[in-house]
CSV table of C-alpha atoms in Angstrom, one decimal:
chain,number,residue,atom,x,y,z
A,1,UNK,CA,43.5,-80.3,73.8
A,2,UNK,CA,40.4,-79.5,75.9
A,3,UNK,CA,40.5,-76.0,74.3
A,4,UNK,CA,40.4,-77.5,70.8
A,5,UNK,CA,37.5,-79.7,71.8
A,6,UNK,CA,35.7,-76.8,73.3
A,7,UNK,CA,36.2,-74.8,70.1
A,8,UNK,CA,34.7,-77.6,68.0
A,9,UNK,CA,31.7,-77.8,70.3
A,10,UNK,CA,31.2,-74.0,70.0
A,11,UNK,CA,31.5,-74.2,66.2
A,12,UNK,CA,28.8,-76.8,66.2
A,13,UNK,CA,26.5,-74.4,68.0
A,14,UNK,CA,27.3,-71.5,65.7
A,15,UNK,CA,29.5,-69.7,68.3
A,16,UNK,CA,32.7,-69.8,66.3
A,17,UNK,CA,33.0,-66.1,65.5
A,18,UNK,CA,33.6,-67.1,61.9
A,19,UNK,CA,31.9,-65.1,59.2
A,20,UNK,CA,29.8,-67.0,56.7
A,21,UNK,CA,30.8,-66.2,53.2
A,22,UNK,CA,28.0,-65.0,50.9
A,23,UNK,CA,27.5,-67.0,47.8
A,24,UNK,CA,28.4,-65.2,44.6
A,25,UNK,CA,25.5,-64.4,42.3
A,26,UNK,CA,25.2,-66.2,39.1
A,27,UNK,CA,26.2,-64.5,35.8
A,28,UNK,CA,23.0,-64.1,33.8
A,29,UNK,CA,21.2,-61.6,31.6
A,30,UNK,CA,20.4,-58.4,33.5
A,31,UNK,CA,16.7,-57.4,33.5
A,32,UNK,CA,17.7,-53.9,34.7
A,33,UNK,CA,19.8,-53.4,31.5
A,34,UNK,CA,17.6,-54.6,28.6
A,35,UNK,CA,15.4,-53.2,25.8
A,36,UNK,CA,11.8,-52.4,26.6
A,37,UNK,CA,10.4,-55.1,24.3
A,38,UNK,CA,12.8,-57.9,25.5
A,39,UNK,CA,11.7,-60.9,27.4
A,40,UNK,CA,14.1,-62.8,29.6
A,41,UNK,CA,13.2,-66.3,30.8
A,42,UNK,CA,14.9,-69.5,32.1
A,43,UNK,CA,16.6,-67.9,35.1
A,44,UNK,CA,18.1,-65.1,33.1
A,45,UNK,CA,19.5,-67.4,30.3
A,46,UNK,CA,17.1,-67.1,27.4
A,47,UNK,CA,16.2,-63.9,25.4
A,48,UNK,CA,13.3,-63.4,23.0
A,49,UNK,CA,11.2,-60.4,21.9
A,50,UNK,CA,12.9,-57.4,20.3
A,51,UNK,CA,16.0,-55.6,21.6
A,52,UNK,CA,19.1,-56.3,23.5
A,53,UNK,CA,20.3,-57.2,27.0
A,54,UNK,CA,23.7,-57.2,28.7
A,55,UNK,CA,24.8,-59.6,31.4
A,56,UNK,CA,25.0,-58.7,35.1
A,57,UNK,CA,28.8,-59.0,35.3
A,58,UNK,CA,31.4,-56.9,33.5
A,59,UNK,CA,34.4,-58.6,31.9
A,60,UNK,CA,37.1,-57.6,34.4
A,61,UNK,CA,39.4,-60.6,34.1
A,62,UNK,CA,42.0,-60.9,31.4
A,63,UNK,CA,40.5,-63.7,29.3
A,64,UNK,CA,36.7,-64.3,29.4
A,65,UNK,CA,34.6,-66.9,27.5
A,66,UNK,CA,30.9,-67.3,27.1
A,67,UNK,CA,28.5,-69.0,24.7
A,68,UNK,CA,25.1,-68.5,23.0
A,69,UNK,CA,22.9,-71.3,21.6
A,70,UNK,CA,20.7,-70.3,18.7
A,71,UNK,CA,17.3,-71.9,19.6
A,72,UNK,CA,15.4,-70.2,16.8
A,73,UNK,CA,16.7,-68.1,13.9
A,74,UNK,CA,15.8,-64.6,13.0
A,75,UNK,CA,17.6,-61.3,13.5
A,76,UNK,CA,20.2,-61.7,16.3
A,77,UNK,CA,23.6,-60.6,17.5
A,78,UNK,CA,26.1,-61.5,20.2
A,79,UNK,CA,29.3,-59.9,21.5
A,80,UNK,CA,30.3,-57.2,24.0
A,81,UNK,CA,28.9,-53.8,24.9
A,82,UNK,CA,29.2,-51.0,27.4
A,83,UNK,CA,26.2,-49.9,29.6
A,84,UNK,CA,25.8,-46.9,27.3
A,85,UNK,CA,24.7,-49.2,24.4
A,86,UNK,CA,21.1,-48.5,23.2
A,87,UNK,CA,19.5,-51.8,23.8
A,88,UNK,CA,16.3,-50.8,22.0
A,89,UNK,CA,18.2,-50.3,18.7
A,90,UNK,CA,18.5,-53.4,16.6
A,91,UNK,CA,21.0,-54.3,15.2
A,92,UNK,CA,23.7,-53.4,17.7
A,93,UNK,CA,27.2,-52.5,16.4
A,94,UNK,CA,26.0,-49.1,15.0
A,95,UNK,CA,27.9,-47.0,17.6
A,96,UNK,CA,31.1,-47.1,19.7
A,97,UNK,CA,29.3,-48.9,22.6
A,98,UNK,CA,28.9,-52.4,21.1
A,99,UNK,CA,31.0,-54.9,19.1
A,100,UNK,CA,28.8,-57.7,17.9
A,101,UNK,CA,28.6,-60.7,15.5
A,102,UNK,CA,25.3,-60.4,13.5
A,103,UNK,CA,23.3,-63.3,12.2
A,104,UNK,CA,24.6,-62.7,8.6
A,105,UNK,CA,28.2,-63.4,9.8
A,106,UNK,CA,29.4,-59.8,9.9
A,107,UNK,CA,31.1,-58.3,13.0
A,108,UNK,CA,30.2,-54.7,13.5
A,109,UNK,CA,31.5,-51.9,15.8
A,110,UNK,CA,30.8,-48.1,15.4
A,111,UNK,CA,28.8,-48.8,12.2
A,112,UNK,CA,31.8,-50.3,10.5
A,113,UNK,CA,32.3,-53.9,9.5
A,114,UNK,CA,35.3,-55.2,11.4
A,115,UNK,CA,35.4,-58.7,10.1
A,116,UNK,CA,33.2,-61.5,8.7
A,117,UNK,CA,32.8,-65.2,9.3
A,118,UNK,CA,33.8,-67.5,6.4
A,119,UNK,CA,30.8,-67.8,4.0
A,120,UNK,CA,30.4,-71.6,4.7
A,121,UNK,CA,30.3,-70.9,8.5
A,122,UNK,CA,27.1,-68.9,9.1
A,123,UNK,CA,25.5,-70.0,12.5
A,124,UNK,CA,22.3,-71.9,12.1
A,125,UNK,CA,19.5,-73.0,14.5
A,126,UNK,CA,21.0,-75.3,17.1
A,127,UNK,CA,24.6,-74.0,16.7
A,128,UNK,CA,26.7,-72.8,19.6
A,129,UNK,CA,28.5,-69.4,19.2
A,130,UNK,CA,31.4,-69.1,21.6
A,131,UNK,CA,32.9,-65.6,22.4
A,132,UNK,CA,36.3,-64.9,23.8
A,133,UNK,CA,37.4,-61.4,24.9
A,134,UNK,CA,40.8,-60.3,26.3
A,135,UNK,CA,40.3,-56.5,26.7
A,136,UNK,CA,41.7,-56.0,23.2
A,137,UNK,CA,40.2,-58.5,20.9
A,138,UNK,CA,37.0,-60.4,20.5
A,139,UNK,CA,37.2,-63.8,18.8
A,140,UNK,CA,34.4,-66.1,17.7
A,141,UNK,CA,33.9,-69.9,17.8
A,142,UNK,CA,31.3,-71.9,16.0
A,143,UNK,CA,30.4,-75.3,17.6
A,144,UNK,CA,33.9,-75.2,19.3
A,145,UNK,CA,35.9,-74.3,16.2
A,146,UNK,CA,37.9,-71.1,16.1
A,147,UNK,CA,36.5,-69.0,13.2
A,148,UNK,CA,39.7,-66.9,13.1
A,149,UNK,CA,37.6,-63.8,12.9
A,150,UNK,CA,39.1,-61.3,15.4
A,151,UNK,CA,37.6,-57.8,16.0
A,152,UNK,CA,38.6,-54.9,18.2
A,153,UNK,CA,38.0,-51.3,18.9
A,154,UNK,CA,35.6,-51.1,21.8
A,155,UNK,CA,36.8,-49.2,24.9
A,156,UNK,CA,35.8,-49.1,28.5
A,157,UNK,CA,34.1,-51.6,30.8
A,158,UNK,CA,32.2,-54.1,28.7
A,159,UNK,CA,29.6,-56.8,29.3
A,160,UNK,CA,28.4,-59.8,27.3
A,161,UNK,CA,25.5,-58.6,25.1
A,162,UNK,CA,22.9,-60.3,23.0
A,163,UNK,CA,20.0,-58.9,20.9
A,164,UNK,CA,17.1,-60.5,19.1
A,165,UNK,CA,14.3,-59.6,16.7
A,166,UNK,CA,12.1,-61.3,14.1
A,167,UNK,CA,11.3,-64.4,16.2
A,168,UNK,CA,15.0,-65.2,17.2
A,169,UNK,CA,15.5,-67.0,20.5
A,170,UNK,CA,19.0,-67.4,22.0
A,171,UNK,CA,20.2,-69.1,25.2
A,172,UNK,CA,23.2,-67.8,27.1
A,173,UNK,CA,25.8,-70.0,28.7
A,174,UNK,CA,28.0,-68.3,31.2
A,175,UNK,CA,29.2,-71.6,32.8
A,176,UNK,CA,28.7,-75.3,32.1
A,177,UNK,CA,29.7,-74.7,28.5
A,178,UNK,CA,28.8,-76.9,25.6
A,179,UNK,CA,32.5,-76.6,24.4
A,180,UNK,CA,35.6,-76.2,26.5
A,181,UNK,CA,36.9,-72.7,26.6
A,182,UNK,CA,40.1,-72.1,24.6
A,183,UNK,CA,43.4,-72.4,26.4
A,184,UNK,CA,43.8,-69.6,29.0
A,185,UNK,CA,40.1,-68.5,28.9
A,186,UNK,CA,37.6,-69.1,31.6
A,187,UNK,CA,34.0,-68.3,32.6
A,188,UNK,CA,33.2,-64.8,33.6
A,189,UNK,CA,34.2,-64.0,37.2
A,190,UNK,CA,32.6,-61.3,39.4
A,191,UNK,CA,35.2,-58.8,40.5
A,192,UNK,CA,35.3,-60.2,44.1
A,193,UNK,CA,36.2,-63.7,42.7
A,194,UNK,CA,39.3,-62.3,40.9
A,195,UNK,CA,41.2,-61.1,43.9
């Protein structure tokens, strides 16, 4: 018992021999992977200017969910991209390195329209666009409602991506979501959090 008490006293003095775990970084837009005319503010959560930006965490887990809030309309797109995507070229979706929903409701990958939102469901200012990705298929949600608009085709390690132009401003939500993720989906986890 005295040994246990001694250990507790040592822990209180920082002599425990325990390693303090480093706090995981927050998922946010990555200022090292963005277009040259992009502006990132609000602790890596808001994008404005012209061009695209990927998040700082790849989608390693099986089922990822993230959201974007349209603060101001214009030209914009959201989805997934590899680090090879040209983030200065708007709109994205023109090559094999990005799969995105564009402001007109079309979903593009490799310069091919992969799907389209229903005509009466185009995102407007103030709307929340949710994105799910399961390493095969990207699905879209508008204000929490499934748009039944799947798209696929992108290969490799992908990251959330967003682009803006023509005065568009979008906010990214990588946690503390406006709408609950669909069953089985969760916020993006850094690779160390998965194991």
